[in-house]
Amino acid sequence: MKVLDATRPGKAPAAPAPRRRAARPRIAPLVGIVLAALAAEIVPRTGLIAGDALPPLSSVLAELGRQAGDAALWEALGRTVRTWAVGLVVAVVAGVVVGVLIGLVPILRAITASTVEFLRPIPSVALIPAVILVFGTGFESGVVLIVYAGFWQVLVQVLYGVQDIDPVAHDTARSYRFSVWGRVRYVIWPTALPFVFTGIRLAASVALVLAITGELVIGTPGIGQLISVAQSSGATTEMFALVLVTGVLGVLVNTGFRYAERAVLGWHPSVRRSAGAR
Amino acid sequence: MTDMVSVKGLNKVYESAGRRVEAIGDITFSVARGEFACIVGPSGAGKTTLLKCLAGLLTPTAGEVLLDGVPVTGPPPGMAVVFQEYGRSLFPWKTVRQNIDLPLRQKKLPRAERDRLVTDSLGAVGLADAGDAYPWQLSGGMQQRVAIARAVAYEPQVLLMDEPFAAVDAQTRADLEDLVRSLWRSLGITTLFVTHDIDEAVYLGERVLVLSASPTCVLDDVPIGLPAERDQVTSRSTSAFAELRTRVHRGIQDAKAGRRTSGAAA
Amino acid sequence: MNILNFLRRVLYALGLPAALVALWWVTSVNSTSYYFPPLPDVLDQFGRLWLAGRFADDVVPSLVRLLTGFLVSAVIGVALGVALGLTDVLRRGAEPVLEFLRALPPTVLVPVIAIVAGIGDGAKILVIVSGCVWPVLLNTVEGVRAADDVMIDTCRTYGITRGARLRHMVLPAAAPQIAAGLRQALSIGLILMVIGEMFAATNGLGFSIVQFQRTFAIPQMWSGIILLGLIGFALSALFTVVEKRVLGWYLGLRESQKRNG
């Protein structure tokens, strides 16, 4: 409570609020990381959880170092990223095109609303057995799962975005007799862009989850499959090293898309507003 | 008679990385029990900072605030505040009655007593029928009435109001001014009313304190000798009103121009 | 006029789904394709399998795991989220670790948890919690931190502190954001329920569907996929109903803000 009060010194329009936060050294995140690392090292050594099944962090990191010199890891990583990228591109393109189309035509929107609401919450992993039967255990299976899951993320955001269009801007465009293409290009697209980006960012992390899940369950070559193999052959340390890799991959995808969003939309009022608010 | 609120050598400096802004230079004044004082100053005069120091929401850098002789170190129990941003001060997830009731529950008042206070205060601000509505279902002026009712029901020794009518339209504003004036006359709560509007300050107060630009000090202390019974049309058109307004106005102009000739001509 | 309006809305809501089902029916009814059996066969299996014995043996255990995991995640996520949201030092310390845990694809924890906790019900629930807790936690932190300055000052001046402040101000103010986190958690939970059961289990919906696929019981498999879809839809609809009730004030507030520009 004290800390909260210290960082919220009340608003004083005349004078800038003191920001003690900036003055303090950024030590807390480091302490957090060190504490987490120590826990990951010590807890497995004590054998409190799951006996000696858990490897300490140091041996996981050593294993990771060994694997990094092995071409197999990089090849698997490449395959996973390829599945992810192809699925994501298809999902984004399909989501944007269908979303703008549905958003532009009110009757289409009215007709499809219930179907979108119905299909969206269906878990894509439910399709795994069917996908295996139809597409086999190859690269395509993963792509299909990603496209299904990512498509809805993008579509729904695009629909929000088109809905968000300022009626005044829209009427202005109509009164100046913009063509349909002109309206899409100069009114709808700029307004919807931040929403599209949110959709892409969400789809990117969902796509990574599904790429790895597909490999894990279906057995398509990639990081997920290596984890599955390591688990069934009892190579626990190797498995943890691979899990660590997927986490790093996830952080890269999340932060990468967040930065890209800020870089591309830096001019947009919605981004500037939220940057100023915090 | 002792002073209800007394401010001695108040100074407030905001410090941040490499920057030091003196919002309040040196403020000393006191308000008698049951008095209605308005505090007026140009925009950027540190009015809100002063009010927050009075309310115990900010700790002054130097000097002290006494409430009924007791130093204020945190929000004191006998003080109620009406903020300008009614929309952000009322809880949107609670009904009007619940909003007024919550501070009373913290005072551990018995149920029947709370019900009576809520009903009475709603009646006093003319919202007897709106108790079960949510704040966002009401107009801006009505929401500010709810905030006033909450303050009145709290039965404070001192009522602080921070530009409470800056965000409502002119007609509503006049109605609310008359409401505050009549509540003060019937309840006799010591009231400090912060505003940037000179006419409002003269119309409402028994006394107007004029603040300088930042770093703030008190430029002028104007006793308002208008009759207690005031009226939006007739009171504002009297020559006494015009003279007072001119005096306050000149003080503000001087403050804006950066002159700080402490015209303590009171 | 009103009746016409109503009819039009019903037509809009049901038209396309009905047309799609009809299309599926017509194109599949004479299907000889092994993988795409006629829809009537699938529906026949649906009635036979899921409305009879398997409902209690497979569907109920799955749903119990899902709901338990979801509730545990909600409690842990909100409690930790409030603590981190109110304590700046804790939050900044935990941020990088949380960032990593959130980015970890939740399904890779399925084999990890199998090692630590085995393959019993507890392990299945742990799998669900390990994925569901993050969206709840992170959204709670954001919601708590976004508390309004004026509202905080209001609480302080009126002596609303500690427990009362948490109950009457912090939690309700963060509720819309918490609900957004819970909604994400629900869909992640459903996915993890299925994956957990596909990976190693002796009963449950995910287990059954994989069994059908491995034994090439294709109409049965499709009926299971349809059931999963229906469950996903039903849970999401149920969530919306509850959300509308609990957050009625928020929807009203937003509506009134929109009206007033």
mmCIF file of N, CA, C and O in Angstrom, chain B residues 153-186:
data_model
loop_
_atom_site.group_PDB
_atom_site.id
_atom_site.type_symbol
_atom_site.label_atom_id
_atom_site.label_comp_id
_atom_site.label_asym_id
_atom_site.label_seq_id
_atom_site.Cartn_x
_atom_site.Cartn_y
_atom_site.Cartn_z
ATOM 1 N N ALA B 153 -23.542 13.697 3.938
ATOM 2 C CA ALA B 153 -23.944 12.579 4.788
ATOM 3 C C ALA B 153 -22.818 12.158 5.727
ATOM 4 O O ALA B 153 -23.060 11.615 6.798
ATOM 5 N N TYR B 154 -21.583 12.416 5.307
ATOM 6 C CA TYR B 154 -20.409 12.044 6.100
ATOM 7 C C TYR B 154 -20.316 12.896 7.364
ATOM 8 O O TYR B 154 -19.520 12.595 8.260
ATOM 9 N N GLU B 155 -21.093 13.945 7.438
ATOM 10 C CA GLU B 155 -21.118 14.873 8.568
ATOM 11 C C GLU B 155 -19.722 15.362 8.935
ATOM 12 O O GLU B 155 -19.255 15.182 10.075
ATOM 13 N N PRO B 156 -19.050 16.014 7.971
ATOM 14 C CA PRO B 156 -17.673 16.441 8.236
ATOM 15 C C PRO B 156 -17.640 17.752 9.019
ATOM 16 O O PRO B 156 -18.629 18.484 9.060
ATOM 17 N N GLN B 157 -16.484 18.018 9.648
ATOM 18 C CA GLN B 157 -16.266 19.322 10.260
ATOM 19 C C GLN B 157 -15.942 20.339 9.170
ATOM 20 O O GLN B 157 -16.293 21.502 9.270
ATOM 21 N N VAL B 158 -15.217 19.872 8.134
ATOM 22 C CA VAL B 158 -14.810 20.755 7.052
ATOM 23 C C VAL B 158 -15.152 20.098 5.720
ATOM 24 O O VAL B 158 -14.932 18.901 5.530
ATOM 25 N N LEU B 159 -15.694 20.912 4.813
ATOM 26 C CA LEU B 159 -16.015 20.430 3.473
ATOM 27 C C LEU B 159 -15.080 21.118 2.486
ATOM 28 O O LEU B 159 -15.036 22.349 2.419
ATOM 29 N N LEU B 160 -14.304 20.306 1.739
ATOM 30 C CA LEU B 160 -13.413 20.855 0.721
ATOM 31 C C LEU B 160 -14.021 20.588 -0.647
ATOM 32 O O LEU B 160 -14.472 19.479 -0.923
ATOM 33 N N MET B 161 -14.013 21.614 -1.502
ATOM 34 C CA MET B 161 -14.544 21.410 -2.845
ATOM 35 C C MET B 161 -13.516 21.903 -3.849
ATOM 36 O O MET B 161 -13.103 23.049 -3.814
ATOM 37 N N ASP B 162 -13.106 21.000 -4.768
ATOM 38 C CA ASP B 162 -12.053 21.320 -5.733
ATOM 39 C C ASP B 162 -12.668 21.567 -7.102
ATOM 40 O O ASP B 162 -12.937 20.628 -7.832
ATOM 41 N N GLU B 163 -12.871 22.808 -7.448
ATOM 42 C CA GLU B 163 -13.497 23.196 -8.718
ATOM 43 C C GLU B 163 -14.644 22.251 -9.060
ATOM 44 O O GLU B 163 -14.660 21.661 -10.141
ATOM 45 N N PRO B 164 -15.620 22.119 -8.189
ATOM 46 C CA PRO B 164 -16.607 21.047 -8.384
ATOM 47 C C PRO B 164 -17.506 21.261 -9.594
ATOM 48 O O PRO B 164 -18.060 20.291 -10.108
ATOM 49 N N PHE B 165 -17.636 22.512 -10.055
ATOM 50 C CA PHE B 165 -18.603 22.754 -11.133
ATOM 51 C C PHE B 165 -17.932 23.122 -12.441
ATOM 52 O O PHE B 165 -18.566 23.644 -13.354
ATOM 53 N N ALA B 166 -16.620 22.831 -12.558
ATOM 54 C CA ALA B 166 -15.896 23.242 -13.759
ATOM 55 C C ALA B 166 -16.333 22.434 -14.981
ATOM 56 O O ALA B 166 -16.134 22.858 -16.105
ATOM 57 N N ALA B 167 -16.938 21.278 -14.757
ATOM 58 C CA ALA B 167 -17.232 20.402 -15.895
ATOM 59 C C ALA B 167 -18.722 20.304 -16.201
ATOM 60 O O ALA B 167 -19.147 19.386 -16.881
ATOM 61 N N VAL B 168 -19.531 21.229 -15.675
ATOM 62 C CA VAL B 168 -20.969 21.164 -15.989
ATOM 63 C C VAL B 168 -21.394 22.429 -16.734
ATOM 64 O O VAL B 168 -20.701 23.450 -16.696
ATOM 65 N N ASP B 169 -22.553 22.387 -17.390
ATOM 66 C CA ASP B 169 -22.968 23.531 -18.200
ATOM 67 C C ASP B 169 -23.438 24.688 -17.303
ATOM 68 O O ASP B 169 -23.668 24.516 -16.104
ATOM 69 N N ALA B 170 -23.580 25.862 -17.905
ATOM 70 C CA ALA B 170 -23.780 27.096 -17.137
ATOM 71 C C ALA B 170 -25.037 27.063 -16.269
ATOM 72 O O ALA B 170 -25.012 27.476 -15.101
ATOM 73 N N GLN B 171 -26.138 26.593 -16.828
ATOM 74 C CA GLN B 171 -27.394 26.604 -16.080
ATOM 75 C C GLN B 171 -27.303 25.681 -14.867
ATOM 76 O O GLN B 171 -27.659 26.039 -13.749
ATOM 77 N N THR B 172 -26.788 24.456 -15.109
ATOM 78 C CA THR B 172 -26.608 23.491 -14.024
ATOM 79 C C THR B 172 -25.697 24.061 -12.959
ATOM 80 O O THR B 172 -25.913 23.889 -11.755
ATOM 81 N N ARG B 173 -24.697 24.757 -13.427
ATOM 82 C CA ARG B 173 -23.719 25.344 -12.531
ATOM 83 C C ARG B 173 -24.389 26.329 -11.564
ATOM 84 O O ARG B 173 -24.142 26.292 -10.351
ATOM 85 N N ALA B 174 -25.237 27.188 -12.105
ATOM 86 C CA ALA B 174 -25.936 28.162 -11.260
ATOM 87 C C ALA B 174 -26.791 27.440 -10.212
ATOM 88 O O ALA B 174 -26.798 27.801 -9.030
ATOM 89 N N ASP B 175 -27.494 26.394 -10.648
ATOM 90 C CA ASP B 175 -28.326 25.632 -9.708
ATOM 91 C C ASP B 175 -27.477 25.022 -8.600
ATOM 92 O O ASP B 175 -27.842 25.061 -7.426
ATOM 93 N N LEU B 176 -26.335 24.458 -8.989
ATOM 94 C CA LEU B 176 -25.482 23.798 -7.999
ATOM 95 C C LEU B 176 -24.880 24.817 -7.030
ATOM 96 O O LEU B 176 -24.735 24.538 -5.837
ATOM 97 N N GLU B 177 -24.559 26.009 -7.549
ATOM 98 C CA GLU B 177 -24.035 27.060 -6.668
ATOM 99 C C GLU B 177 -25.064 27.399 -5.587
ATOM 100 O O GLU B 177 -24.730 27.495 -4.394
ATOM 101 N N ASP B 178 -26.304 27.554 -6.014
ATOM 102 C CA ASP B 178 -27.349 27.876 -5.038
ATOM 103 C C ASP B 178 -27.542 26.737 -4.044
ATOM 104 O O ASP B 178 -27.789 26.963 -2.855
ATOM 105 N N LEU B 179 -27.406 25.489 -4.558
ATOM 106 C CA LEU B 179 -27.537 24.336 -3.668
ATOM 107 C C LEU B 179 -26.454 24.365 -2.581
ATOM 108 O O LEU B 179 -26.743 24.204 -1.387
ATOM 109 N N VAL B 180 -25.207 24.585 -2.997
ATOM 110 C CA VAL B 180 -24.098 24.587 -2.032
ATOM 111 C C VAL B 180 -24.288 25.711 -1.012
ATOM 112 O O VAL B 180 -24.099 25.536 0.189
ATOM 113 N N ARG B 181 -24.712 26.843 -1.518
ATOM 114 C CA ARG B 181 -24.928 28.007 -0.656
ATOM 115 C C ARG B 181 -26.016 27.687 0.396
ATOM 116 O O ARG B 181 -25.849 27.951 1.582
ATOM 117 N N SER B 182 -27.112 27.096 -0.044
ATOM 118 C CA SER B 182 -28.200 26.842 0.902
ATOM 119 C C SER B 182 -27.840 25.711 1.865
ATOM 120 O O SER B 182 -28.207 25.745 3.045
ATOM 121 N N LEU B 183 -27.075 24.708 1.395
ATOM 122 C CA LEU B 183 -26.621 23.657 2.301
ATOM 123 C C LEU B 183 -25.726 24.251 3.391
ATOM 124 O O LEU B 183 -25.841 23.911 4.562
ATOM 125 N N TRP B 184 -24.861 25.171 2.972
ATOM 126 C CA TRP B 184 -23.956 25.787 3.943
ATOM 127 C C TRP B 184 -24.764 26.564 4.975
ATOM 128 O O TRP B 184 -24.491 26.501 6.176
ATOM 129 N N ARG B 185 -25.793 27.275 4.493
ATOM 130 C CA ARG B 185 -26.570 28.095 5.427
ATOM 131 C C ARG B 185 -27.364 27.233 6.399
ATOM 132 O O ARG B 185 -27.520 27.576 7.567
ATOM 133 N N SER B 186 -27.860 26.077 5.922
ATOM 134 C CA SER B 186 -28.671 25.260 6.831
ATOM 135 C C SER B 186 -27.807 24.365 7.729
ATOM 136 O O SER B 186 -28.190 24.084 8.867
#
